[in-house]
Coordinates of C-alpha atoms and ligand atoms in Angstrom, one line a residue:
X1 CA 0.0 0.0 0.0
X2 CA 1.4 3.4 -0.8
X3 CA 0.7 5.4 2.4
X4 CA 1.9 9.0 2.3
X5 CA 0.3 10.9 5.3
X6 CA -0.6 14.3 3.8
X7 CA 1.9 13.6 1.0
X8 CA 4.9 13.0 3.2
X9 CA 7.4 10.2 3.2
X10 CA 6.6 8.1 6.3
X11 CA 10.1 6.8 6.7
X12 CA 11.3 10.2 7.7
X13 CA 11.6 12.1 10.9
X14 CA 10.7 15.8 11.4
X15 CA 13.9 17.4 12.9
X16 CA 13.9 21.2 12.8
X17 CA 12.5 22.7 9.6
X18 CA 12.9 19.5 7.4
X19 CA 11.6 16.0 7.0
X20 CA 14.8 13.9 6.8
X21 CA 15.8 10.2 6.8
X22 CA 17.1 9.0 10.2
X23 CA 20.9 9.4 10.1
X24 CA 21.3 5.5 9.9
X25 CA 18.6 5.3 7.2
X26 CA 17.2 2.3 9.0
X27 CA 13.4 1.5 8.7
X28 CA 10.8 -0.5 10.5
X29 CA 7.8 -2.1 8.8
X30 CA 4.3 -0.8 9.8
X31 CA 1.6 -3.6 9.6
X32 CA -2.1 -3.2 9.0
X33 CA -3.6 -5.2 11.9
X34 CA -6.9 -5.8 10.1
X35 CA -5.2 -8.1 7.6
X36 CA -1.5 -8.5 8.6
X37 CA -0.3 -6.9 5.4
X38 CA 2.5 -4.2 5.4
X39 CA 1.3 -0.7 5.2
X40 CA 4.6 1.1 4.7
X41 CA 8.1 1.5 6.3
X42 CA 8.6 4.1 9.0
X43 CA 11.9 5.6 10.3
X44 CA 13.8 3.8 13.0
X45 CA 15.3 6.8 14.7
X46 CA 18.1 6.4 17.3
X47 CA 20.0 8.2 19.9
X48 CA 21.7 10.5 17.2
X49 CA 18.5 11.5 15.7
X50 CA 17.1 12.2 19.2
X51 CA 20.1 14.3 19.9
X52 CA 19.5 16.3 16.7
X53 CA 15.9 16.7 17.5
X54 CA 16.5 18.0 21.0
X55 CA 19.0 20.3 19.7
X56 CA 16.5 21.6 17.1
X57 CA 13.9 22.0 19.9
X58 CA 16.4 23.9 22.1
X59 CA 17.2 26.3 19.2
X60 CA 13.4 26.9 18.7
X61 CA 12.9 27.5 22.3
X62 CA 15.7 30.0 22.4
X63 CA 14.6 31.5 19.1
X64 CA 11.3 32.1 17.3
X65 CA 9.1 29.9 19.4
X66 CA 10.5 31.2 22.6
X67 CA 9.9 34.7 21.6
X68 CA 6.3 34.0 20.4
X69 CA 3.6 35.7 22.5
X70 CA 0.9 33.7 24.2
X71 CA -1.5 35.1 21.6
X72 CA 0.6 34.0 18.7
X73 CA 1.1 30.6 20.2
X74 CA -2.7 30.3 20.6
X75 CA -3.3 31.4 17.0
X76 CA -0.9 28.7 15.6
X77 CA -2.8 26.0 17.7
X78 CA -6.1 27.3 16.5
X79 CA -4.8 26.9 12.8
X80 CA -3.6 23.4 13.6
X81 CA -7.2 22.5 14.9
X82 CA -8.7 24.0 11.7
X83 CA -6.4 21.9 9.5
X84 CA -7.0 18.8 11.5
X85 CA -10.7 19.2 10.8
X86 CA -10.0 20.0 7.1
X87 CA -8.3 16.7 6.8
X88 CA -10.4 14.7 9.1
X89 CA -11.2 12.0 6.7
X90 CA -7.5 11.3 5.8
X91 CA -6.5 11.3 9.4
X92 CA -9.3 8.9 10.4
X93 CA -8.5 6.5 7.7
X94 CA -4.7 6.7 8.5
X95 CA -5.6 5.8 12.2
X96 CA -8.0 3.1 11.3
X97 CA -5.5 1.4 9.1
X98 CA -2.6 1.9 11.5
X99 CA -4.2 1.0 14.9
X100 CA -7.0 -1.2 13.6
X101 CA -9.5 1.1 15.2
X102 CA -13.0 1.1 13.6
X103 CA -13.4 4.2 11.4
X104 CA -16.2 5.9 13.6
X105 CA -13.9 5.5 16.6
X106 CA -10.9 6.9 14.7
X107 CA -12.9 9.8 13.5
X108 CA -13.9 10.6 17.2
X109 CA -10.1 10.8 17.9
X110 CA -9.6 13.3 15.1
X111 CA -12.4 15.4 16.5
X112 CA -10.9 15.2 19.9
X113 CA -7.5 16.1 18.5
X114 CA -9.1 19.3 17.0
X115 CA -10.8 20.0 20.2
X116 CA -7.6 19.8 22.1
X117 CA -6.0 22.3 19.7
X118 CA -9.0 24.7 20.0
X119 CA -9.1 24.4 24.0
X120 CA -5.3 25.0 24.2
X121 CA -5.4 27.8 21.7
X122 CA -8.0 29.5 23.8
X123 CA -6.0 28.8 27.1
X124 CA -2.6 29.9 25.9
X125 CA -3.1 33.5 26.8
X126 CA -4.9 32.7 30.1
X127 CA -2.1 31.2 32.1
X128 CA -0.7 33.9 34.4
X129 CA 1.1 34.3 37.7
X130 CA 0.0 36.2 40.8
X131 CA 0.9 38.9 43.1
X132 CA 1.6 38.0 46.6
X133 CA 1.2 40.4 49.6
X134 CA 4.5 40.5 51.5
X135 CA 6.8 42.6 53.7
X136 CA 6.6 46.4 53.7
X137 CA 8.6 47.8 50.8
X138 CA 8.3 44.6 48.6
X139 CA 6.3 43.7 45.6
X140 CA 6.3 40.1 44.9
X141 CA 4.8 38.3 41.9
X142 CA 5.1 34.9 40.1
X143 CA 5.8 34.2 36.5
X144 CA 4.5 31.1 34.8
X145 CA 7.2 29.9 32.4
X146 CA 7.7 27.0 30.0
X147 CA 10.0 24.3 31.1
X148 CA 12.0 24.5 27.9
X149 CA 12.3 21.3 25.9
X150 CA 9.6 18.7 26.6
X151 CA 9.9 14.9 25.6
X152 CA 6.6 13.1 24.8
X153 CA 6.7 9.3 24.6
X154 CA 3.3 8.0 23.6
X155 CA 1.7 4.6 22.9
X156 CA -0.3 3.2 19.9
X157 CA -3.8 3.1 21.3
X158 CA -5.0 6.7 21.0
X159 CA -2.1 8.5 19.2
X160 CA -4.1 11.6 18.2
X161 CA -5.8 12.0 21.6
X162 CA -2.6 11.7 23.4
X163 CA -0.7 14.0 21.1
X164 CA -3.5 16.5 21.5
X165 CA -3.5 16.5 25.3
X166 CA 0.2 16.3 25.9
X167 CA 1.9 18.2 22.8
X168 CA -1.1 20.6 22.6
X169 CA -0.7 21.7 26.2
X170 CA 3.1 21.8 26.1
X171 CA 3.1 24.0 23.1
X172 CA 0.3 26.3 24.4
X173 CA 2.7 27.2 27.4
X174 CA 5.7 27.8 24.9
X175 CA 7.6 24.6 25.3
X176 CA 9.4 23.1 22.3
X177 CA 8.6 19.4 21.9
X178 CA 10.3 16.2 20.8
X179 CA 7.8 13.5 20.1
X180 CA 8.5 9.7 20.0
X181 CA 5.4 8.0 18.7
X182 CA 4.8 4.1 19.2
X183 CA 6.5 1.9 16.5
X184 CA 3.2 0.1 16.1
X185 CA 1.3 3.2 15.1
X186 CA 2.8 6.5 14.2
X187 CA 1.2 7.7 11.0
X188 CA -1.1 10.3 12.5
X189 CA 1.8 11.7 14.6
X190 CA 3.7 12.3 11.4
X191 CA 0.6 13.9 9.8
X192 CA 0.1 16.1 12.9
X193 CA 3.6 17.3 12.6
X194 CA 3.1 18.2 9.1
X195 CA 0.0 20.1 9.9
X196 CA 2.0 21.9 12.5
X197 CA 4.4 23.0 9.9
X198 CA 1.6 24.2 7.6
X199 CA -0.1 26.0 10.3
X200 CA 3.1 28.1 11.0
X201 CA 4.9 26.4 13.9
X202 CA 8.5 27.7 13.7
X203 CA 11.1 25.1 12.8
X204 CA 12.0 23.0 15.8
X205 CA 9.0 23.8 17.9
X206 CA 7.8 20.2 17.3
X207 CA 10.1 17.5 16.3
X208 CA 8.9 13.8 15.7
X209 CA 11.4 10.9 15.7
X210 CA 9.6 7.4 15.3
X211 CA 11.8 4.4 16.4
X212 CA 12.0 1.6 18.8
X213 CA 11.2 2.3 22.4
X214 CA 14.5 0.8 23.5
X215 CA 16.5 3.2 21.2
X216 CA 14.7 6.4 20.4
X217 CA 12.5 6.3 23.5
X218 CA 15.3 5.5 25.8
X219 CA 17.5 8.0 24.3
X220 CA 14.9 10.8 24.6
X221 CA 14.0 9.9 28.3
X222 CA 17.7 9.9 29.3
X223 CA 18.6 13.2 27.3
X224 CA 20.3 15.7 29.5
X225 CA 18.9 18.6 27.6
X226 CA 15.2 17.7 28.1
X227 CA 13.5 19.6 30.9
X228 CA 10.3 17.7 31.2
X229 CA 9.1 14.2 30.3
X230 CA 5.6 13.2 29.4
X231 CA 5.0 9.4 29.1
X232 CA 1.9 7.4 28.4
X233 CA 2.2 3.7 28.3
X234 CA 2.8 0.6 30.4
X235 CA 3.8 0.4 34.1
X236 CA 6.9 -1.3 33.2
X237 CA 8.3 1.3 30.8
X238 CA 6.9 4.0 33.1
X239 CA 9.3 2.8 35.8
X240 CA 12.2 3.1 33.3
X241 CA 11.1 6.6 32.3
X242 CA 10.9 7.7 36.0
X243 CA 14.3 6.3 36.7
X244 CA 15.7 8.2 33.7
X245 CA 14.1 11.4 34.7
X246 CA 15.5 10.9 38.2
X247 CA 19.1 10.9 36.7
X248 CA 18.5 14.3 35.3
X249 CA 16.2 15.5 38.1
X250 CA 13.4 16.6 35.6
X251 CA 9.6 16.5 36.3
X252 CA 7.8 13.5 34.7
X253 CA 4.2 12.9 34.0
X254 CA 3.2 9.2 33.9
X255 CA 0.0 8.1 32.4
X256 CA -0.1 4.4 32.9
X257 CA -2.6 1.7 32.9
X258 CA -5.7 0.8 34.9
X259 CA -8.2 -1.7 36.1
X260 CA -11.1 0.7 36.3
X261 CA -14.3 -0.3 38.0
X262 CA -17.9 0.6 37.5
X263 CA -20.0 0.2 40.7
X264 CA -23.7 -0.6 40.0
X265 CA -26.0 -0.4 43.0
X266 CA -29.3 -2.1 43.1
X267 CA -31.2 1.2 42.8
X268 CA -29.3 2.2 39.6
X269 CA -31.1 2.8 36.3
X270 CA -30.0 -0.3 34.4
X271 CA -31.2 0.7 31.1
X272 CA -29.1 3.9 31.2
X273 CA -26.1 2.1 32.7
X274 CA -26.0 -0.8 30.2
X275 CA -24.5 0.8 27.1
X276 CA -21.7 2.5 29.2
X277 CA -21.0 -0.7 31.1
X278 CA -20.4 -2.6 27.8
X279 CA -18.8 0.2 25.6
X280 CA -16.4 1.0 28.2
X281 CA -15.1 -2.5 28.0
X282 CA -14.8 -2.9 24.3
X283 CA -14.1 0.6 22.9
X284 CA -10.9 0.3 20.9
X285 CA -11.1 -3.4 21.5
X286 CA -10.5 -2.9 25.2
X287 CA -7.1 -1.3 24.4
X288 CA -7.9 1.7 26.4
X289 CA -6.1 3.0 29.6
X290 CA -9.3 4.0 31.1
X291 CA -11.2 0.9 29.9
X292 CA -13.7 -0.4 32.5
X293 CA -12.6 -3.9 32.8
X294 CA -14.4 -4.6 36.2
X295 CA -18.1 -4.3 36.6
X296 CA -19.2 -4.5 40.3
X297 CA -22.9 -5.3 40.8
X298 CA -24.9 -5.5 43.9
X299 CA -25.8 -9.2 44.7
X300 CA -29.6 -8.9 44.5
X301 CA -29.5 -7.7 40.9
X302 CA -26.3 -9.6 39.8
X303 CA -28.0 -12.3 37.6
X304 CA -30.2 -9.7 35.9
X305 CA -27.3 -7.4 35.0
X306 CA -25.1 -10.2 33.9
X307 CA -28.0 -11.6 31.6
X308 CA -28.5 -8.0 30.2
X309 CA -24.8 -7.5 29.5
X310 CA -24.5 -11.0 28.0
X311 CA -27.3 -10.3 25.6
X312 CA -25.3 -7.2 24.4
X313 CA -21.9 -9.2 24.1
X314 CA -23.6 -11.9 21.9
X315 CA -24.4 -9.1 19.3
X316 CA -20.9 -7.8 19.2
X317 CA -18.7 -8.4 16.0
X318 CA -15.0 -7.8 15.4
X319 CA -13.9 -7.1 11.7
X320 CA -11.6 -4.9 9.7
X321 CA -11.4 -1.3 10.9
X322 CA -12.8 0.2 7.7
X323 CA -15.8 -2.2 8.0
X324 CA -16.7 -0.2 11.2
X325 CA -18.1 -2.9 13.3
X326 CA -18.1 -2.7 17.1
X327 CA -14.6 -3.9 17.3
X328 CA -11.6 -3.8 15.1
X329 CA -8.7 -6.2 15.4
X330 CA -6.1 -5.6 18.2
X331 CA -3.2 -3.4 17.3
X332 CA -0.8 -6.2 16.5
X333 CA -0.4 -10.1 16.6
X334 CA 2.0 -9.5 19.6
X335 CA -1.0 -7.7 21.5
X336 CA -3.3 -10.5 20.5
X337 CA -0.9 -13.2 21.9
X338 CA -0.8 -11.3 25.1
X339 CA -4.5 -11.0 25.4
X340 CA -4.9 -14.7 24.4
X341 CA -2.5 -15.6 27.1
X342 CA -4.7 -13.8 29.8
X343 CA -7.8 -15.6 28.5
X344 CA -6.0 -19.0 28.6
X345 CA -4.9 -18.3 32.3
X346 CA -8.5 -17.2 33.2
X347 CA -10.1 -20.3 31.8
X348 CA -11.4 -21.4 35.3
X349 CA -13.8 -18.4 35.3
X350 CA -17.3 -18.9 34.0
X351 CA -17.7 -17.4 30.5
X352 CA -20.9 -15.6 30.6
X353 CA -21.0 -14.6 27.0
X354 CA -18.8 -13.7 23.9
X355 CA -19.2 -11.9 20.8
X356 CA -17.8 -13.2 17.4
X357 CA -15.2 -12.5 14.8
X358 CA -16.9 -11.6 11.5
X359 CA -16.9 -14.5 9.1
X360 CA -15.2 -12.6 6.3
X361 CA -12.5 -11.0 8.6
X362 CA -9.0 -11.7 7.0
X363 CA -7.2 -14.7 8.5
X364 CA -4.1 -12.5 8.9
X365 CA -5.9 -10.0 11.1
X366 CA -5.2 -9.7 15.0
X367 CA -8.8 -10.4 15.9
X368 CA -10.0 -11.5 19.4
X369 CA -13.8 -11.9 20.1
X370 CA -14.9 -9.9 23.2
X371 CA -15.6 -12.0 26.3
X372 CA -17.6 -11.4 29.5
X373 CA -16.9 -13.4 32.6
X374 CA -18.7 -13.9 35.9
X375 CA -16.1 -13.6 38.6
X376 CA -16.9 -14.1 42.3
X377 CA -13.3 -13.7 43.4
X378 CA -12.1 -10.0 43.2
X379 CA -8.5 -11.2 43.7
X380 CA -8.7 -13.4 40.5
X381 CA -6.0 -12.6 38.0
X382 CA -8.5 -11.4 35.5
X383 CA -10.0 -9.1 38.0
X384 CA -6.6 -7.6 39.1
X385 CA -4.3 -7.5 36.0
X386 CA -4.7 -5.0 33.1
X387 CA -5.5 -7.2 30.0
X388 CA -5.6 -4.4 27.4
X389 CA -8.0 -6.4 25.3
X390 CA -11.8 -6.9 25.1
X391 CA -12.2 -8.8 28.4
X392 CA -14.6 -7.7 31.3
X393 CA -15.3 -9.4 34.5
X394 CA -18.7 -9.0 36.5
X395 CA -18.1 -9.2 40.3
X396 CA -21.0 -9.3 42.9
X397 CA -20.7 -7.1 46.1
X398 CA -22.9 -7.1 49.2
X399 CA -23.1 -3.5 50.4
X400 CA -21.4 -0.1 50.0
X401 CA -18.4 -0.9 52.1
X402 CA -17.8 -4.1 50.2
X403 CA -18.2 -2.3 46.9
X404 CA -15.5 0.3 47.9
X405 CA -13.2 -2.4 49.2
X406 CA -13.4 -4.3 46.0
X407 CA -13.2 -1.2 43.7
X408 CA -10.1 0.1 45.6
X409 CA -8.6 -3.4 45.8
X410 CA -6.1 -3.1 43.0
X411 CA -2.8 -1.3 42.8
X412 CA -4.3 1.0 40.0
X413 CA -6.4 4.0 40.3
X414 CA -7.1 5.7 37.0
X415 CA -10.9 6.2 36.8
X416 CA -14.0 4.8 38.4
X417 CA -17.8 5.2 38.2
X418 CA -20.8 4.7 40.5
X419 CA -24.3 4.1 39.3
X420 CA -27.1 5.0 41.9
X421 CA -30.0 7.1 42.2
X422 CA -29.1 7.8 45.9
X423 CA -27.5 11.4 45.9
X424 CA -25.8 10.9 49.3
X425 CA -24.3 7.7 48.2
X426 CA -23.0 9.3 45.1
X427 CA -21.2 11.9 47.2
X428 CA -19.7 9.3 49.5
X429 CA -18.5 7.2 46.6
X430 CA -16.9 10.2 44.8
X431 CA -14.8 10.6 47.9
X432 CA -14.0 7.0 48.8
X433 CA -13.2 5.6 45.3
X434 CA -9.4 5.8 44.6
X435 CA -9.0 7.2 41.1
X436 CA -8.1 10.4 39.2
X437 CA -11.5 10.8 37.7
X438 CA -14.9 9.7 39.1
X439 CA -18.1 9.5 37.0
X440 CA -21.5 9.4 38.6
X441 CA -24.2 7.8 36.5
X442 CA -22.1 7.8 33.4
X443 CA -18.7 6.7 32.3
X444 CA -16.0 8.7 30.4
X445 CA -18.0 12.0 30.2
X446 CA -17.6 11.9 26.4
X447 CA -13.9 12.0 26.5
X448 CA -13.6 15.4 28.4
X449 CA -10.8 17.5 26.6
X450 CA -11.6 20.1 29.4
X451 CA -11.3 17.7 32.3
X452 CA -8.1 17.0 34.2
X453 CA -7.0 13.4 33.8
X454 CA -4.4 11.1 35.4
X455 CA -4.0 8.3 38.0
X456 CA -2.9 7.3 41.4
X457 CA -0.9 4.3 42.4
X458 CA 0.3 2.2 39.3
X459 CA -1.8 4.3 37.2
X460 CA 0.7 7.1 37.4
X461 CA 1.0 10.6 38.5
X462 CA 0.5 14.2 37.2
X463 CA -2.5 15.5 35.3
X464 CA -2.9 16.1 31.6
X465 CA -6.0 17.6 29.9
X466 CA -8.0 20.5 30.8
X467 CA -6.5 23.8 32.2
X468 CA -4.7 21.8 34.8
X469 CA -2.2 20.4 32.2
X470 CA -0.9 23.9 31.7
X471 CA 0.5 23.9 35.3
X472 CA 2.3 20.6 34.7
X473 CA 3.9 21.9 31.5
X474 CA 5.1 25.1 33.1
X475 CA 7.2 26.1 36.1
X476 CA 6.7 28.9 38.5
X477 CA 9.3 31.7 39.2
X478 CA 8.9 34.0 42.1
X479 CA 10.0 37.6 41.8
X480 CA 10.6 39.6 45.0
X481 CA 11.3 43.3 44.3
X482 CA 12.4 45.6 47.1
X483 CA 11.6 49.2 46.5
X484 CA 11.4 50.6 50.0
Ligands
NAP501 P1 4.7 0.7 26.2 O1 5.3 -0.5 25.7 O2 4.9 1.3 27.5 O3 5.0 1.8 25.0 C1 4.6 3.1 25.2 C2 5.8 4.0 24.5 O4 6.9 3.8 25.2 C3 6.0 3.6 23.1 O5 6.3 4.7 22.3 C4 7.2 2.6 23.3 O6 8.0 2.5 22.1 C5 7.9 3.5 24.3 N1 8.9 2.6 24.9 C6 9.0 1.3 25.1 N2 10.2 0.9 25.7 C7 10.8 2.1 26.1 C8 12.0 2.4 26.9 N3 12.8 1.4 27.4 N4 12.3 3.8 27.0 C9 11.6 4.7 26.5 N5 10.4 4.5 25.8 C10 10.0 3.2 25.6 O7 3.2 0.7 26.2 P2 2.2 0.0 25.0 O8 2.2 -1.5 25.1 O9 2.7 0.5 23.7 O10 0.8 0.6 25.5 C11 0.0 -0.1 26.4 C12 0.1 0.4 27.8 O11 -0.1 1.9 27.8 C13 -1.0 -0.1 28.7 O12 -0.4 -0.6 29.9 C14 -2.0 1.1 28.8 O13 -2.7 1.1 30.1 C15 -1.1 2.2 28.8 N6 -1.7 3.5 28.5 C16 -2.1 4.3 29.4 C17 -2.7 5.5 28.9 C18 -3.0 6.6 30.0 O14 -3.4 7.7 29.6 N7 -2.9 6.3 31.3 C19 -3.1 5.7 27.7 C20 -2.7 4.8 26.8 C21 -2.1 3.8 27.1 P3 7.7 1.2 21.1 O15 6.5 1.7 20.4 O16 8.8 1.1 20.3 O17 7.4 0.1 22.0
MG502 MG1 5.3 -0.9 23.0

C-alpha cells in the first residue's frame, strides 16, 4: 500500500525545519492489523536522531518559538485545529489502518484532537502568575514559564488524543517538543507534525522521531537537555522513564494503565447504565487505559445485569477497521498473543458470553472476540491485572463498604464510576473511590478534553487534559522586588 500521510514520506523524521531520513537510514515495517499486510516503512530513529531533535527544539525555544507571545502561540494552535478538521477523513483513515480502530472511533479521535487544539489555543493567553502580599517595601509576583524542551513518549492506542493532550498543552505554554510515537502506530503523529508546519509552527517547535522504544524512546528519556518528560504507556516502561528522569532531576508525568471499576448499586437505572458498562470494555477493542474492565454489581441484581450484558455481548462483532463494526482487530499479533495468554490463564472463570469475529474477517488480522466473565473472586488474576483487550469481569458485592473495598482493591487508580439514584451515596463514593476521575451515573463523560485526567498508584501521577495540564507543562518563578 502506498501510504503517504498528507503527502509526506513516512520513513522520515521531522527534525527542525525539514523531513529527513534518520541518520542511519534504518526503517521499520508498519503492519495493518486488520489483515496482517505491510502498510509502509517508518523511520527507525536512534540516539543520534534524538540528539538532533533535542538540539532543534532547544534552538526553537531560544529562538522564534520562545519569543512568540501567548496570543501568537494560541493562533498557531487554532490553525492546527482547523487543519485537523479539514483533513479529518484522511486522518481517520490513517488511524483506522494503522491502529485497527473502527473508522467511527478513529474519527472521534480526530475530532478530539481538533478539540484539544481549540481548547489549548484559547487557554494559551490565560495562564498567568499572581501577586503576593509580602513585607513592607516589597512587591512580589510569580511568573508562569515553560520548562523549555519537553519530551513526549506515547503509545499506539490513542495516538491523536494523546498528542492533543500532551503536545497541545506543552506548546500552548511555549515549550518546544520532541515526540516519540509508538513503533506500532505513528502515521497520525507524522501527519500532525506536518499540519503543525503548515499552520506556522516555527522550525524545531515540534520534532518527531519514530523508532524503537529501547532506542529512540530510551535516548529521549535519558537526554540531559530535556527539561520535562511526558510518558503514556505501560507500568514497566513507566518505571524506566521515571528512573531516567531521576538521573537528570526533571519532572515527569506518567499516564499508565488501569483496572477501572464501574460500581452498580441495586437502585441504579440499568437501562441507562448498560451501554456505558459494555462500551467502556470494548471501545478500541479494550485497548484503552481508562477501559472499564471490572463491573461490580450488587448481589440482589447480579444475575439480571449479567444476563443483560451477556445479551449485548452476543451481538458484538470484530472485523476490519474500515468495515466499522463494534470492534476492530487488536493493534498487532503481539498484542493478540498477550490477550490470548490472559484468556487462557483465566479459563477457570465462568464465561458468561462472548461476541464473534466476523466470518469474512481476513485470517491475517489480529482479531479477538470480546469476552464477558462472571467472577466471584475479586482477587482473581482477570480481576486484578490489566489485560488491554476486550475482556470484562462482572463481580458481585454485598453493600457499600464491600463495593468500595473491591473497587479500591487493585494497585491501579485511574478512573471509576458509580451508578445509583441515591444522591448521598454518590457523594460518599466520589470521595471514597481511589482514582483520578470519578463518574457518577455515566462513564467517560464523552472524553472530556476540558477535564483533568491522570492516575494514582500504578496508574501514574501528574495530570494532563483541561487547564490543569498547563500547570504541569510550566514552572513557577517567584520575583521579589524591594523598592522601599
Ligand atoms: P509501552 O510498551 O509502555 O510503550 C509506550 C511507549 O513507550 C512507546 O512509544 C514505546 O515505544 C515506548 N518505549 C518502550 N520501551 C521504552 C524504553 N525502554 N524507554 C523509553 N520508551 C520506551 O506501552 P504499550 O504496550 O505501547 O501501550 C499499552 C500500555 O499503555 C497499557 O499498559 C496502557 O494502560 C497504557 N496506556 C495508558 C494511558 C493513560 O493515559 N494512562 C493511555 C494509553 C495507554 P515502542 O512503540 O517502540 O514500544
Ligand atoms: Mg510497545
